[in-house]
Short mmCIF file of C-alpha atoms in Angstrom, two decimals:
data_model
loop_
_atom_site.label_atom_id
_atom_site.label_comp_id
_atom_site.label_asym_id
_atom_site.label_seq_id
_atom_site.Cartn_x
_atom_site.Cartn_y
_atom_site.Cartn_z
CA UNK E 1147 6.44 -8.75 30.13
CA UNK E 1148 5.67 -12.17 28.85
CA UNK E 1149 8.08 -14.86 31.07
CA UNK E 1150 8.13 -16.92 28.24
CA UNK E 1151 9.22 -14.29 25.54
CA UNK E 1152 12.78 -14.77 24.23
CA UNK E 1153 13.86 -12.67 21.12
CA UNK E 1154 14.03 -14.53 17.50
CA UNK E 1155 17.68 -14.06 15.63
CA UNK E 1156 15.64 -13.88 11.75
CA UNK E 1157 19.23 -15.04 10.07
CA UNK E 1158 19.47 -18.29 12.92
CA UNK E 1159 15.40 -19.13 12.07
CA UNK E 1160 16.05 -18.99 8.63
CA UNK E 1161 19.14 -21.34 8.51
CA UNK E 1162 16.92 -23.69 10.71
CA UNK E 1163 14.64 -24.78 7.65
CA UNK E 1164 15.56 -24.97 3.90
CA UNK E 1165 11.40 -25.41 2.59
CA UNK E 1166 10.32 -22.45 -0.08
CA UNK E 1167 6.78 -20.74 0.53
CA UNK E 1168 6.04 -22.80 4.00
CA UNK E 1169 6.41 -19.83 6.24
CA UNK E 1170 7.34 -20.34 10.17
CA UNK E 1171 5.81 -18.26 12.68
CA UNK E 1172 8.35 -16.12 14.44
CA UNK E 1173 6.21 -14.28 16.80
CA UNK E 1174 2.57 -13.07 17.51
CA UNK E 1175 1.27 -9.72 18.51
CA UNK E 1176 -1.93 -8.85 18.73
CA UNK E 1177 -4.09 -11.35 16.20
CA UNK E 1178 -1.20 -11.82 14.02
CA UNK E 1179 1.59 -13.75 12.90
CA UNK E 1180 5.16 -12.38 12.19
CA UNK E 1181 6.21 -15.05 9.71
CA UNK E 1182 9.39 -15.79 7.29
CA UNK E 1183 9.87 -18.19 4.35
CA UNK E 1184 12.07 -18.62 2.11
CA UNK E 1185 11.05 -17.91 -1.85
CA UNK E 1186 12.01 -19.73 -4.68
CA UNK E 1187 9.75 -20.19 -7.95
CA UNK E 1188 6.11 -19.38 -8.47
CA UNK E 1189 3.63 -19.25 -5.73
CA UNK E 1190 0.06 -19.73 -7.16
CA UNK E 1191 -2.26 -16.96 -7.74
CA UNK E 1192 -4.60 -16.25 -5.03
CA UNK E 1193 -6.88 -13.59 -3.13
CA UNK E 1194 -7.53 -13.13 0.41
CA UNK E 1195 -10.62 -11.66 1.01
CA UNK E 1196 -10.79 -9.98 4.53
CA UNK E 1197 -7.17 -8.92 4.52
CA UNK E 1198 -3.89 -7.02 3.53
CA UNK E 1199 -0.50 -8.99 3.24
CA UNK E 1200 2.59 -6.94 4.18
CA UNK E 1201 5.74 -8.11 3.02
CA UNK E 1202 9.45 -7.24 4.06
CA UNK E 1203 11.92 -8.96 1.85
CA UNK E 1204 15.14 -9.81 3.82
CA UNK E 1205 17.22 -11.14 1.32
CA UNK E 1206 17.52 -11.91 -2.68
CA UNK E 1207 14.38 -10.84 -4.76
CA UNK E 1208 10.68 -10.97 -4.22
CA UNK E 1209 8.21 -10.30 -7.39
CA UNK E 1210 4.74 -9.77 -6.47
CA UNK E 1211 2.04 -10.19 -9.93
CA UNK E 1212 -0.93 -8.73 -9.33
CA UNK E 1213 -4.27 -8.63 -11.28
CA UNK E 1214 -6.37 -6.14 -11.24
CA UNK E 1215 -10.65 -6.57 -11.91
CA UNK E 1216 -10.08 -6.17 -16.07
CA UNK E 1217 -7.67 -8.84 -15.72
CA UNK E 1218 -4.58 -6.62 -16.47
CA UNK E 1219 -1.32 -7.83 -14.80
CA UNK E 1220 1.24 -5.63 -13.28
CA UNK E 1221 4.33 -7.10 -11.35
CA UNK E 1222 5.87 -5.16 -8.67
CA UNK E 1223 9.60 -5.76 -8.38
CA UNK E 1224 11.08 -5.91 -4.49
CA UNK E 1225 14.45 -6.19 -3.49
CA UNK E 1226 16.78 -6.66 -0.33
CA UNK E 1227 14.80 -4.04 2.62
CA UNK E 1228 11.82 -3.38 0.42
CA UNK E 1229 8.23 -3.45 1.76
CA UNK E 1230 5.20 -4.01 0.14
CA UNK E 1231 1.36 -3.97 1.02
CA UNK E 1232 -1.16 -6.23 -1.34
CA UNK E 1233 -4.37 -4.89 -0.78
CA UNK E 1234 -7.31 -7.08 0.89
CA UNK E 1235 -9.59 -8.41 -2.39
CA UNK E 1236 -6.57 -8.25 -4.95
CA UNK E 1237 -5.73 -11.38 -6.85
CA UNK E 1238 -1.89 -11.84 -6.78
CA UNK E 1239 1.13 -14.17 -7.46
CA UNK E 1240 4.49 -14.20 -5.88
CA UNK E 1241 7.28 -15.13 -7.52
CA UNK E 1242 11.34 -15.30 -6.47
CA UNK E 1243 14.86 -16.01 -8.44
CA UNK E 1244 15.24 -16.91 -4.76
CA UNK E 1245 15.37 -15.20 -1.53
CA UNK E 1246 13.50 -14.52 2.02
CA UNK E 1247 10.45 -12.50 3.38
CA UNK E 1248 8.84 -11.30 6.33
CA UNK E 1249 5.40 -11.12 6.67
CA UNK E 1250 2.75 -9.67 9.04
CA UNK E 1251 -0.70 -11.71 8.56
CA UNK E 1252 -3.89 -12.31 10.92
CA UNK E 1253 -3.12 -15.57 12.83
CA UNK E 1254 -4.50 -18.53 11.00
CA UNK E 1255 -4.69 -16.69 7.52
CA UNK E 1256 -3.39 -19.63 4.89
CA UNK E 1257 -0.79 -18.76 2.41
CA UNK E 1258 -2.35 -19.72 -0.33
CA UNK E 1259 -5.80 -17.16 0.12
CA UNK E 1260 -9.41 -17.52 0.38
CA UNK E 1261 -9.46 -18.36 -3.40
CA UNK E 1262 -6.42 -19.60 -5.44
CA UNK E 1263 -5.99 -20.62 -9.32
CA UNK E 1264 -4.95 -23.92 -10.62
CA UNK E 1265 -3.26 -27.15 -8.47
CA UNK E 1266 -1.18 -26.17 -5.75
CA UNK E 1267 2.67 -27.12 -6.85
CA UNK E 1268 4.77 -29.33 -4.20
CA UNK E 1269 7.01 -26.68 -3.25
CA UNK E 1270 4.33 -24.16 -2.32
CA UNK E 1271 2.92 -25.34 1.68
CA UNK E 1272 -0.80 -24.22 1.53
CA UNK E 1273 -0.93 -24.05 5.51
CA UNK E 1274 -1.48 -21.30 8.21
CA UNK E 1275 2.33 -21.40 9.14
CA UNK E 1276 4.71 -23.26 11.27
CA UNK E 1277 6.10 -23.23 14.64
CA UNK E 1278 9.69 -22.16 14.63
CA UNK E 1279 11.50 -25.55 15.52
#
């Protein structure tokens, strides 16, 4: 066993940051990143390419738009100890009346895709994730 390895309290990491959509890395295993953020508002649409995104929502509500190739939209509605899988390739938007989410994502993947639509807003971090502080 890692020396260094200490276990994360998710409720403590979360009260240590108030930021929406600019995860913090909570662990690593293998060649990804356990991360959390707190939701509020729209995220921007976006696609990454070479991966899935798996999301765990911890708390409040998590809405997850997605677009299929037609351009058809279909929003998936998670709540409190839901998970969800967007597929690698599919264009997608989160959204939140406000809340918190888990996510598992390969280490250096950026939260705002490959590809994303429109100006990022200033509360959505477009960044790989931050250290737990």
């Amino acid at each position: 066993m890692n020396a260094h390895a200490q276990p994360v309290n998710l409720t403590e990491a979360l009260a240590s940051f108030a930021d929406v959509y600019s995860p913090r890395i909570v662990a690593r295993m293998n060649d990804y990143d356990v991360r959390i953020a707190h939701t509020l508002g729209e995220h921007v649409w976006h696609v990454h390419e070479d991966t899935d995104e798996f999301f765990l929502v911890l708390d409040g509500r998590f809405d997850v738009a997605l677009r299929d190739a037609d351009g058809r939209e279909t929003t998936v509605v998670l709540r409190k100890g839901d998970t969800f899988v967007v597929p690698k390739g599919t264009e997608h938007k989160p959204s939140s009346p406000g809340g918190s989410i888990l996510m598992f994502e390969p280490t250096g993947t950026p939260t705002t895709g490959d590809r994303h639509e429109g100006e990022i807003p200033d509360h959505v971090d477009s960044t790989t994730g931050h250290a737990l502080s």
